[in-house]
XYZ file of C-alpha atoms in Angstrom:
759
model
C 0.862 13.171 25.128
C -0.168 11.726 28.464
C 1.685 12.718 31.612
C 0.705 11.834 35.144
C 1.284 13.906 38.253
C 0.323 13.580 41.879
C -2.750 15.538 42.898
C -0.731 17.227 45.664
C 1.461 18.775 42.955
C -1.645 20.127 41.257
C -2.702 21.843 44.456
C 0.718 23.455 44.881
C 0.348 25.059 41.461
C -3.067 26.560 42.199
C -1.955 29.837 43.885
C 0.221 30.706 40.887
C -2.472 29.695 38.397
C -5.037 31.808 40.279
C -2.657 34.771 40.247
C -2.226 34.419 36.485
C -5.953 33.932 35.800
C -6.941 36.977 37.860
C -4.310 39.164 36.210
C -5.459 38.040 32.784
C -9.182 38.323 33.520
C -9.688 40.619 36.545
C -12.654 42.316 38.148
C -13.478 45.661 36.551
C -15.762 47.311 39.139
C -16.084 50.644 37.322
C -17.381 49.037 34.129
C -19.606 46.739 36.192
C -21.130 49.738 37.941
C -21.739 51.491 34.611
C -23.498 48.424 33.217
C -25.624 48.072 36.331
C -26.554 51.731 36.148
C -27.639 51.148 32.538
C -29.871 48.309 33.727
C -27.816 45.419 32.300
C -27.157 43.095 35.209
C -25.731 40.340 32.999
C -22.999 42.617 31.648
C -22.328 43.879 35.173
C -21.740 40.314 36.368
C -19.444 39.717 33.401
C -17.260 42.690 34.314
C -17.101 41.869 38.026
C -16.185 38.202 37.489
C -12.513 37.282 37.642
C -10.476 34.302 36.492
C -10.624 32.254 39.709
C -14.389 32.314 40.128
C -14.737 28.549 39.661
C -12.558 25.941 41.452
C -13.767 23.304 38.957
C -12.562 25.323 35.985
C -9.213 25.989 37.650
C -8.648 22.263 38.103
C -9.638 21.731 34.479
C -6.958 24.199 33.407
C -4.332 22.183 35.275
C -5.624 18.946 33.769
C -5.322 20.365 30.262
C -1.726 21.444 30.808
C -0.752 18.137 32.387
C -2.375 15.634 30.069
C -3.988 17.207 26.976
C -1.304 19.388 25.444
C 1.639 17.884 23.537
C 4.326 16.902 26.037
C 6.800 19.611 25.072
C 4.481 22.597 25.526
C 2.552 21.080 28.452
C 5.747 20.425 30.393
C 6.911 23.983 29.655
C 3.735 25.553 31.050
C 3.736 23.348 34.158
C 7.430 24.104 34.661
C 6.821 27.850 34.473
C 3.958 27.672 36.984
C 6.204 25.725 39.346
C 9.051 28.236 38.938
C 6.716 31.169 39.606
C 5.873 29.583 42.950
C 9.444 30.289 44.074
C 11.147 33.649 44.582
C 14.147 32.762 42.440
C 11.901 31.530 39.650
C 9.750 34.648 39.767
C 12.839 36.875 39.618
C 14.234 35.021 36.600
C 10.936 35.084 34.706
C 9.555 38.467 35.805
C 12.564 40.656 36.605
C 12.346 43.902 38.560
C 8.528 44.018 39.046
C 8.851 41.300 41.716
C 11.408 43.250 43.768
C 10.507 45.130 46.948
C 12.430 47.257 49.444
C 11.088 45.214 52.348
C 11.734 41.610 53.312
C 11.548 39.162 51.653
C 12.785 41.629 48.932
C 11.745 39.221 46.165
C 8.067 38.290 45.818
C 6.595 35.200 44.260
C 4.272 35.767 41.329
C 1.213 35.223 43.532
C 2.482 37.795 46.052
C 2.925 40.529 43.442
C 0.310 43.273 43.092
C -2.138 42.584 40.287
C -0.945 45.650 38.343
C 2.630 44.336 38.400
C 1.474 40.891 37.300
C -0.365 42.465 34.386
C 2.784 44.381 33.423
C 4.637 41.063 33.351
C 1.968 39.494 31.136
C 2.235 42.414 28.748
C 6.010 42.067 28.648
C 5.768 38.328 27.939
C 3.190 38.857 25.200
C 5.451 41.333 23.384
C 8.838 39.831 24.221
C 11.418 39.230 21.524
C 12.335 36.024 23.332
C 10.178 33.224 21.901
C 10.146 31.336 25.213
C 8.165 34.120 26.876
C 5.735 34.568 23.995
C 5.179 30.789 23.880
C 4.497 30.664 27.619
C 2.102 33.603 27.514
C 0.235 32.313 24.491
C -0.049 28.808 25.996
C -1.209 29.889 29.449
C -3.564 32.523 28.056
C -5.140 30.048 25.602
C -5.733 27.447 28.319
C -7.049 29.866 30.948
C -9.300 31.900 28.638
C -10.429 28.833 26.689
C -11.474 26.846 29.749
C -12.924 29.866 31.552
C -15.263 30.657 28.669
C -16.186 27.141 27.549
C -17.023 25.127 30.660
C -19.701 24.817 33.303
C -19.401 25.095 37.049
C -20.928 22.640 39.507
C -24.308 24.403 39.238
C -24.405 23.681 35.497
C -23.895 27.324 34.532
C -21.232 29.664 33.196
C -21.672 33.073 34.747
C -19.873 34.835 31.885
C -22.185 33.718 29.077
C -25.255 35.865 29.880
C -23.154 39.026 29.595
C -22.205 37.977 26.063
C -25.829 37.049 25.269
C -24.556 33.554 24.515
C -27.317 31.017 25.203
C -26.974 28.084 27.534
C -26.691 25.121 25.124
C -29.538 23.302 26.867
C -31.917 25.976 25.571
C -31.014 25.415 21.891
C -30.237 21.709 21.661
C -33.051 19.619 20.111
C -35.019 17.804 22.807
C -35.578 14.712 20.712
C -34.215 13.639 17.307
C -36.785 12.753 14.618
C -37.852 9.086 14.239
C -35.838 8.470 11.064
C -32.634 9.694 12.713
C -33.283 7.407 15.682
C -33.891 4.525 13.294
C -30.510 5.072 11.641
C -28.827 5.347 15.003
C -30.339 2.049 16.114
C -28.958 0.322 13.002
C -25.468 1.658 13.768
C -25.710 0.444 17.361
C -26.622 -3.006 16.080
C -23.245 -3.231 14.345
C -21.182 -1.872 17.247
C -18.975 -3.776 19.641
C -17.744 -1.352 22.293
C -14.505 -2.773 23.678
C -14.145 0.190 26.038
C -16.831 -1.545 28.105
C -14.268 -4.253 28.887
C -12.443 -1.818 31.170
C -14.689 -2.968 34.029
C -14.055 -6.658 33.377
C -11.317 -8.742 34.965
C -11.773 -11.796 32.763
C -10.150 -12.110 29.294
C -12.853 -14.641 28.468
C -15.410 -11.830 28.559
C -13.796 -10.230 25.532
C -14.094 -13.435 23.531
C -17.702 -13.832 24.597
C -18.630 -10.302 23.556
C -16.915 -10.614 20.161
C -18.501 -13.974 19.416
C -21.938 -12.791 20.537
C -21.734 -10.091 17.876
C -21.167 -12.544 15.064
C -17.368 -12.375 14.837
C -15.287 -15.482 14.245
C -12.950 -15.644 17.263
C -10.194 -18.101 18.175
C -8.085 -18.199 21.331
C -4.366 -18.941 21.542
C -2.595 -20.905 24.254
C -1.362 -17.633 25.740
C -4.900 -16.260 26.026
C -4.570 -13.950 23.014
C -7.553 -13.651 20.702
C -7.767 -13.648 16.914
C -10.655 -12.449 14.760
C -10.805 -13.303 11.064
C -12.319 -11.083 8.369
C -11.784 -10.193 4.725
C -10.872 -6.552 5.283
C -9.997 -4.493 8.345
C -10.373 -0.714 8.215
C -8.471 1.267 10.856
C -10.332 4.507 11.496
C -13.939 5.493 10.887
C -13.716 9.033 9.530
C -14.312 10.353 6.029
C -12.031 7.796 4.363
C -12.600 4.826 6.653
C -16.378 4.935 6.591
C -16.486 5.265 2.810
C -14.037 2.402 2.274
C -15.977 0.173 4.673
C -19.222 0.802 2.778
C -17.745 0.059 -0.660
C -15.943 -3.091 0.487
C -18.891 -4.482 2.439
C -21.224 -3.784 -0.466
C -19.180 -6.258 -2.525
C -19.834 -9.003 0.019
C -16.590 -8.748 1.965
C -16.619 -9.351 5.714
C -15.463 -5.942 6.927
C -14.353 -4.933 10.405
C -13.894 -1.235 11.247
C -11.671 -0.457 14.248
C -12.032 2.930 15.968
C -10.129 4.106 19.055
C -12.854 6.586 19.962
C -16.398 6.014 21.144
C -19.806 6.284 19.507
C -21.687 9.418 20.524
C -25.414 8.957 20.368
C -27.432 12.037 19.485
C -29.035 12.142 22.899
C -25.641 11.951 24.615
C -24.005 14.744 22.627
C -23.225 17.800 24.677
C -23.431 21.219 23.102
C -21.405 22.674 25.957
C -18.153 23.596 24.252
C -15.785 22.103 26.826
C -17.771 18.885 27.227
C -18.022 18.415 23.458
C -14.285 18.826 23.044
C -13.722 16.179 25.722
C -15.685 13.546 23.822
C -15.345 14.391 20.135
C -11.914 15.991 19.595
C -8.332 14.770 19.680
C -6.790 15.709 23.051
C -10.032 17.509 23.939
C -9.300 20.182 21.318
C -5.899 21.100 22.785
C -3.695 19.134 20.382
C -1.026 21.172 18.620
C 2.329 21.056 16.925
C 5.160 19.984 19.202
C 6.067 23.568 20.120
C 2.499 24.881 20.352
C 2.859 27.113 17.281
C -0.201 25.693 15.488
C -3.359 24.442 17.223
C -4.738 21.308 15.572
C -8.406 20.333 15.587
C -9.162 16.709 14.698
C -12.097 14.387 15.316
C -11.719 11.548 17.808
C -15.034 9.685 17.954
C -16.852 7.315 15.609
C -17.173 9.184 12.324
C -13.950 11.125 12.933
C -13.815 14.597 11.434
C -17.138 14.159 9.620
C -18.884 14.115 12.995
C -17.657 17.607 13.900
C -17.197 19.036 10.405
C -18.833 22.407 9.769
C -20.752 20.825 6.874
C -18.479 22.415 4.240
C -18.630 20.090 1.228
C -16.454 21.544 -1.531
C -15.558 19.305 -4.452
C -11.882 18.911 -5.351
C -11.003 22.032 -7.379
C -10.132 21.360 -11.012
C -6.660 22.883 -10.747
C -5.838 20.551 -7.852
C -6.949 17.503 -9.835
C -4.855 18.707 -12.766
C -1.809 19.188 -10.538
C -2.146 15.707 -9.064
C -2.544 14.105 -12.478
C 0.624 15.673 -13.869
C 4.315 15.209 -13.051
C 5.782 14.757 -10.542
C 2.708 13.064 -9.001
C 1.455 11.563 -12.290
C -1.791 10.181 -10.853
C -3.786 10.180 -14.059
C -7.078 9.015 -12.507
C -7.640 12.470 -11.031
C -8.133 13.989 -14.475
C -10.584 11.328 -15.641
C -14.280 10.602 -15.377
C -13.380 7.827 -12.942
C -12.608 10.288 -10.159
C -15.449 12.547 -11.257
C -17.855 9.618 -10.844
C -16.591 8.979 -7.321
C -17.099 12.645 -6.417
C -20.597 12.561 -7.871
C -21.431 9.436 -5.880
C -20.125 10.949 -2.640
C -21.947 14.262 -3.085
C -25.167 12.437 -3.894
C -24.871 10.174 -0.856
C -24.232 13.147 1.403
C -27.010 15.240 -0.150
C -24.705 18.208 -0.805
C -26.593 21.409 -1.643
C -26.452 25.202 -1.358
C -30.120 25.887 -0.634
C -30.411 26.999 2.986
C -31.331 30.065 5.014
C -28.501 32.507 5.664
C -27.983 33.859 9.161
C -27.084 37.451 10.085
C -23.322 36.943 9.882
C -23.666 35.076 6.577
C -25.658 37.945 5.109
C -23.079 40.469 6.307
C -20.180 38.413 4.907
C -21.821 38.037 1.507
C -22.858 41.689 1.366
C -19.280 42.804 1.968
C -17.679 40.724 -0.769
C -20.500 41.404 -3.221
C -20.088 45.156 -2.755
C -16.392 44.763 -3.625
C -17.318 42.912 -6.821
C -15.661 39.739 -5.526
C -16.749 36.138 -5.840
C -18.845 34.965 -2.904
C -21.454 32.226 -2.673
C -23.202 29.874 -0.304
C -20.967 27.080 0.894
C -22.041 23.643 -0.405
C -23.191 21.742 2.683
C -24.157 18.204 3.695
C -26.996 19.103 6.042
C -30.648 18.384 5.251
C -31.905 21.267 7.363
C -32.304 24.720 5.852
C -31.987 26.207 9.327
C -28.902 24.429 10.570
C -27.434 24.947 14.024
C -24.029 26.494 14.596
C -23.538 23.952 17.373
C -23.065 21.045 14.967
C -19.284 21.369 15.339
C -20.016 19.526 18.587
C -22.024 16.838 16.783
C -25.399 17.011 15.077
C -28.028 16.231 17.710
C -30.866 16.212 15.165
C -29.349 13.785 12.650
C -29.726 16.317 9.823
C -26.016 16.470 9.078
C -25.111 13.687 6.685
C -21.848 12.812 8.368
C -19.974 9.534 8.050
C -22.056 7.831 10.729
C -25.372 8.724 9.083
C -24.235 7.710 5.594
C -21.343 5.417 4.748
C -20.915 3.738 8.141
C -24.668 3.159 8.150
C -24.363 1.583 4.691
C -21.483 -0.591 5.880
C -23.419 -1.912 8.872
C -26.463 -2.591 6.703
C -24.119 -4.573 4.432
C -22.982 -6.691 7.386
C -19.868 -4.825 8.555
C -19.006 -4.711 12.252
C -17.444 -1.798 14.140
C -15.153 -2.088 17.137
C -15.036 1.119 19.189
C -12.736 1.911 22.099
C -9.971 -0.115 20.492
C -6.568 1.314 19.546
C -4.638 -0.487 16.828
C -1.024 -0.855 17.888
C 0.663 -2.269 14.795
C 0.023 -3.749 11.374
C 0.673 -7.472 10.982
C 2.984 -8.232 8.071
C 4.646 -11.330 6.689
C 7.649 -11.639 4.415
C 7.049 -12.459 0.771
C 9.033 -12.808 -2.407
C 9.987 -9.366 -3.719
C 7.316 -8.017 -6.054
C 8.340 -4.661 -7.514
C 9.115 -2.591 -4.415
C 7.115 -4.763 -2.011
C 8.786 -7.375 0.177
C 6.046 -7.729 2.804
C 2.347 -8.479 2.792
C -0.209 -7.066 5.261
C -2.221 -9.688 7.135
C -4.228 -7.537 9.540
C -3.598 -5.581 12.728
C -2.755 -6.060 16.405
C -4.648 -4.369 19.220
C -4.689 -4.487 23.006
C -8.043 -4.570 24.779
C -7.865 -2.896 28.175
C -9.372 -4.704 31.165
C -9.777 -3.708 34.797
C -6.768 -3.368 37.112
C -4.418 -2.488 34.264
C -4.681 -5.860 32.515
C -4.947 -6.259 28.755
C -5.881 -8.900 26.204
C -3.934 -9.121 22.949
C -6.320 -9.082 19.999
C -5.203 -9.831 16.438
C -7.484 -9.136 13.488
C -6.405 -11.273 10.522
C -7.461 -10.081 7.086
C -6.496 -10.215 3.424
C -6.978 -6.461 2.993
C -5.761 -3.874 5.508
C -6.743 -0.213 5.196
C -5.325 2.598 7.267
C -7.796 5.464 7.428
C -7.112 7.061 10.784
C -6.170 10.467 9.448
C -3.029 12.402 8.625
C -1.876 12.365 12.238
C -2.564 8.768 13.201
C -2.063 6.915 9.899
C 1.648 7.795 9.729
C 1.956 7.062 13.450
C 0.464 3.591 12.897
C 2.809 2.864 10.006
C 5.841 4.107 11.947
C 4.895 2.002 14.989
C 4.784 -0.951 12.606
C 8.262 -0.259 11.207
C 6.865 0.768 7.805
C 8.644 3.831 6.395
C 8.297 3.552 2.584
C 11.703 5.028 1.801
C 11.443 7.342 4.832
C 8.422 9.044 3.249
C 5.904 8.106 5.950
C 5.046 11.232 7.947
C 6.691 13.588 5.466
C 4.882 16.144 3.237
C 2.331 17.033 5.921
C 0.060 19.928 5.024
C -2.141 21.627 7.612
C -4.161 24.247 5.702
C -2.975 26.856 8.243
C -5.812 29.199 9.136
C -6.206 32.469 11.006
C -9.255 34.537 11.826
C -10.155 38.222 11.482
C -13.116 39.927 13.117
C -15.429 42.720 12.168
C -17.733 44.157 14.819
C -21.038 45.741 13.825
C -23.143 48.289 15.709
C -26.406 46.878 16.997
C -28.205 49.636 15.136
C -26.985 48.248 11.797
C -29.219 46.410 9.343
C -28.067 43.082 10.762
C -28.521 44.135 14.379
C -26.854 41.885 16.928
C -24.982 39.322 14.826
C -25.137 36.403 17.316
C -22.538 34.391 15.398
C -23.564 31.209 17.199
C -26.885 31.123 15.330
C -27.701 29.511 11.993
C -25.682 27.515 9.477
C -21.972 27.118 10.151
C -19.492 28.274 7.488
C -22.378 29.295 5.291
C -20.442 31.339 2.701
C -17.011 31.548 1.114
C -15.003 33.551 -1.413
C -12.419 32.065 -3.763
C -11.654 35.481 -5.255
C -8.133 35.538 -3.830
C -7.387 31.804 -3.980
C -6.091 31.948 -7.576
C -8.130 28.905 -8.575
C -8.204 30.099 -12.183
C -4.637 31.363 -12.373
C -2.264 29.959 -15.012
C 0.745 30.605 -12.765
C 0.009 29.602 -9.181
C -3.110 28.227 -7.522
C -1.796 28.720 -4.005
C -3.815 31.678 -2.779
C -6.002 32.100 0.330
C -9.605 30.937 0.560
C -11.750 33.214 2.745
C -14.728 31.633 4.503
C -17.280 32.625 7.072
C -16.542 31.106 10.466
C -18.636 30.373 13.508
C -16.880 30.712 16.830
C -18.077 29.709 20.279
C -16.794 31.564 23.365
C -13.965 29.261 24.469
C -12.096 29.074 21.204
C -12.785 32.751 20.442
C -11.402 34.018 23.745
C -8.381 31.735 23.504
C -7.257 33.487 20.295
C -8.278 37.113 20.872
C -5.181 39.213 21.568
C -4.510 40.511 25.070
C -3.206 44.082 25.093
C -4.346 44.789 28.640
C -6.834 43.245 31.035
C -9.404 46.004 30.557
C -9.134 46.032 26.773
C -9.405 42.252 26.651
C -12.652 42.237 28.586
C -14.039 45.054 26.477
C -13.055 43.154 23.343
C -14.800 40.031 24.623
C -17.935 42.075 25.306
C -18.216 42.780 21.553
C -18.412 39.054 20.773
C -22.153 38.988 20.108
C -21.800 41.594 17.353
C -18.795 40.068 15.598
C -18.479 38.419 12.207
C -15.455 36.144 11.901
C -13.796 35.484 8.564
C -11.355 32.583 8.491
C -8.426 32.664 6.082
C -7.434 29.229 4.783
C -3.998 28.925 3.190
C -3.254 26.292 0.561
C 0.215 25.592 1.917
C 2.932 24.994 -0.654
C 5.473 23.790 1.889
C 5.160 20.977 4.387
C 5.917 19.612 7.834
C 6.260 16.153 9.295
C 4.628 13.650 11.659
C 6.907 11.558 13.875
C 6.115 9.471 16.958
C 7.106 9.762 20.599
C 8.310 6.973 22.856
C 4.737 5.740 23.303
C 4.051 5.688 19.564
C 1.780 8.759 19.638
C 1.931 11.289 16.785
C 4.152 14.351 17.163
C 3.636 17.138 14.627
C 6.464 19.380 13.431
C 5.164 22.297 11.381
C 5.208 26.047 10.959
C 4.102 27.804 7.754
C 6.962 28.797 5.461
C 7.649 32.425 4.534
C 5.696 32.180 1.274
C 2.779 30.474 3.021
C 2.765 33.139 5.733
C 2.667 35.774 2.993
C -0.355 33.984 1.512
C -2.088 34.120 4.886
C -1.438 37.866 5.141
C -3.047 38.377 1.721
C -6.090 36.500 2.993
C -6.187 38.585 6.177
C -6.252 41.750 4.079
C -9.010 40.317 1.877
C -11.090 39.331 4.881
C -10.744 42.768 6.457
C -11.713 44.498 3.221
C -14.804 42.334 2.943
C -15.860 42.977 6.543
C -15.319 46.722 6.228
C -17.356 46.796 3.023
C -20.127 44.983 4.893
C -20.309 47.817 7.423
C -18.061 46.687 10.270
C -16.940 49.621 12.430
C -14.256 47.783 14.344
C -11.774 45.529 12.577
C -9.565 43.175 14.525
C -6.838 40.657 13.752
C -5.763 38.069 16.298
C -2.112 39.126 16.196
C -0.865 39.864 19.703
C 2.396 41.527 18.664
C 0.797 44.872 17.829
C -2.453 46.680 18.522
C -3.951 45.316 15.327
C -7.418 46.842 15.473
C -9.143 49.973 14.300
C -12.495 51.357 15.366
C -13.996 51.802 18.798
C -13.012 49.773 21.859
C -16.535 49.345 23.250
C -18.760 51.028 20.660
C -17.706 50.465 17.014
C -16.849 53.680 15.172
C -16.653 54.592 11.456
C -13.281 53.938 9.809
C -12.025 56.377 7.175
C -10.109 55.270 4.087
C -6.696 56.583 5.086
C -6.922 55.040 8.526
C -7.890 51.716 6.980
C -5.030 51.664 4.446
C -2.528 52.555 7.182
C -3.944 49.693 9.225
C -3.406 47.274 6.328
C 0.167 48.471 5.842
C 0.859 47.729 9.501
C -0.588 44.242 9.126
C 1.597 43.516 6.091
C 4.664 44.671 7.999
C 3.809 42.638 11.087
C 3.095 39.444 9.155
C 2.389 36.091 10.799
C 4.552 35.454 13.849
C 4.900 32.259 15.845
C 3.286 32.402 19.306
C 1.952 35.881 18.530
C -0.481 35.011 15.759
C -2.810 32.138 16.685
C -2.677 29.702 13.765
C -5.103 26.801 13.531
C -5.466 23.659 11.472
C -8.738 21.817 10.998
C -7.508 20.007 7.874
C -4.499 17.710 7.988
C -3.291 16.169 4.721
C -0.503 14.470 2.822
C 1.553 12.605 5.434
C 1.203 9.248 3.576
C 0.824 10.685 0.122
C 0.096 8.852 -3.102
C 2.354 9.230 -6.113
C 3.801 7.502 -9.141
C 7.325 7.252 -7.688
C 8.221 5.138 -4.619
C 11.152 7.452 -3.896
C 8.870 10.388 -3.091
C 5.557 8.877 -1.954
C 4.093 6.295 0.427
C 1.437 4.734 -1.797
C 0.768 4.234 -5.490
C -2.200 5.529 -7.475
C -4.461 2.860 -5.993
C -3.510 3.807 -2.437
C -1.437 0.632 -1.930
C 1.763 1.272 0.024
C 4.990 0.801 -1.895
C 6.516 -1.283 0.886
C 3.685 -3.600 1.941
C 1.293 -5.446 -0.343
C -2.444 -5.326 0.462
C -1.948 -2.342 2.794
C -3.897 0.673 1.520
C -4.146 4.327 2.559
C -7.713 5.679 2.325
C -7.769 9.015 4.116
C -6.555 12.606 3.699
C -2.981 11.546 4.374
C -3.023 10.192 0.786
C -3.326 13.702 -0.729
C -0.278 14.396 -2.946
C -0.361 18.098 -1.961
C -2.703 20.449 -0.138
C -6.209 20.551 -1.594
C -6.704 24.240 -0.837
C -10.365 23.557 -0.036
C -12.156 21.875 2.842
C -11.008 18.270 2.291
C -13.952 16.066 3.338
C -15.383 15.475 -0.148
C -11.908 14.920 -1.598
C -11.065 12.413 1.136
C -14.263 10.473 0.610
C -13.906 10.580 -3.170
C -10.354 9.196 -3.053
C -11.479 6.483 -0.658
C -14.488 5.688 -2.857
C -12.289 5.389 -5.948
C -9.525 3.352 -4.293
C -11.924 1.046 -2.439
C -13.747 0.407 -5.716
C -10.410 -0.555 -7.266
C -9.705 -2.911 -4.361
C -13.047 -4.605 -4.941
C -12.318 -4.957 -8.667
C -8.883 -6.384 -7.952
C -10.189 -8.877 -5.417
C -12.917 -9.960 -7.839
C -10.322 -10.415 -10.561
C -8.279 -12.634 -8.251
C -11.355 -14.669 -7.344
C -12.192 -15.169 -11.022
C -8.617 -16.220 -11.759
C -8.644 -18.617 -8.824
C -11.927 -20.190 -9.961
C -10.484 -20.543 -13.476
C -7.419 -22.343 -12.136
C -9.633 -24.622 -10.038
C -11.804 -25.493 -13.038
C -8.736 -26.254 -15.135
C -7.341 -28.491 -12.399
C -10.608 -30.412 -12.130
C -10.777 -30.984 -15.890
């Protein structure tokens, strides 16, 4: 994922990037004058601001393309910007619009008139050649996303006031309550931040820090360090935190290893761009290898639970039934054993449905209720009845009962230690006599601690139990780096819960007034009406939920038909309700690794899964129209997929609406034209009853390596079809409890043998 370039190269790309940004997001003086005449200076500033208004944001765009995107798509975008800086490159990529009758006869992209550049963008967006649509989608997502999500050197974003979007400093809690600070202090007492070693030049400092925090450390002749414990847990998200708590509760010496950092409540930023930098994988710009699906994953202590939208759905019954039957044959899922683990998790997280709905939640529920469809409050793990829609950036009040505030807290109180800023490189294994399918035994993990001046210290963590819980992207990557393939199943069967959004815009004179979709509880309602949860044939339908969208991510996915229409569309943001369609994907992709051992994701929804998404899009639009929306919008850029007014929403008649839906069905879901997201990754190290088709058995133990367990969402046999946090924690709770029982059984047997020997 990481690529390095000289700063001078960055500067050479700036004129082309500026030309693209200004064509995409230009000044619109006529609309600015109209807004100023109407007395709305904020909207006037919005319309007269263009894409290059901030040098800091321009440099951030280049940084994202160079080092945050997957290598394949990042290199493509940088390559295109470089080519557009030359006349030959501009001619190849843009064609006749760059030609002139005067010398030099061929213009570079930056030399072209803005109208011609906009014509080129429109041609790329609607091209039948996937290269052009991929380039447009990638550049547009980066430019619009950064432009709308970040701050300039004065600590402001001049576009936000025109959208009525508040500066995050005005809504973030000034001080967390005492109990939240108490819990945070306990967590800090169990932390050892190895990222702090980056300023040290002495390997001895690492040993000193580890020993000072109560860890048993030994040093080899080569300067390498070894820490001993009973169980090492790699990853601190939903599965890792739960496993650590259960194991430590039994008296085991547990060490949790997390590559990310710990974000204290006071240090959390609610500025979208800054939050992505600290709490998300690749700063929120991770994607499949070709950029077809954007992937959101947590990357700090607590993993996805730290940024989860609080959705806390239990594993649906039909999913449990499917997993318990052939070919998966994992019988525990249909028993009270798994039910008890779910109950324990939901109780620990305080899951409930009693909270105050916001304006967009009320509109969403009203729409589906008027259609006679199922809709209800989303079960949530937040103690506050008036939750903040900024908690996708981390809960600054401590009300969200994420992994840090619950199971990791329990683990530390039970004596567990947590290493942050430490990437596990490989799993330590040793050969053993063949036992079933297992010929190796896990004995811990190997890490490298980074010091100053590019130096490192090799750190081995020796343990009897090794748990991989670093998610469906990084768990398979860790196993593959370690040469563990489990019959070539590691990385296979990846599900992404592909999701798309639809928007309904409401007039400010409606009952709801200005929606302000950044206010109130996130994902506060959902409908399973179309998900087929009760079907006897197939349970692979779309789940439709209420979404909350902040400016950066919203503008990165809104379609661009023309510069003026795009800005007008953005101006409706404050009055929009966003419904997200979540597909329970039947078919799968794969995780592999690159030359540096980083995960590479290969995935695009199959035809039947794309058809499922389209059904969900139709359902979402019907619900929003029934709620009173007077502009309906998909995010598909291949056609003008909206009805209603461009600036002021207008009533939509029945015939117009049905024609609109027919067009959407015909268009379908198209790569690089329909923004597809994944916030839920599952199944890449799946459990099963057969070693030929799975990575781990019903206890989560890998078929290839003894005492190596999978305790995260990668263990899912198939897609859960519902937000996976509770399922992940419940599986981890159940499997970790089994590990404890097995270890206790071995201890009892060992004591029995010792007693017999003594007598």
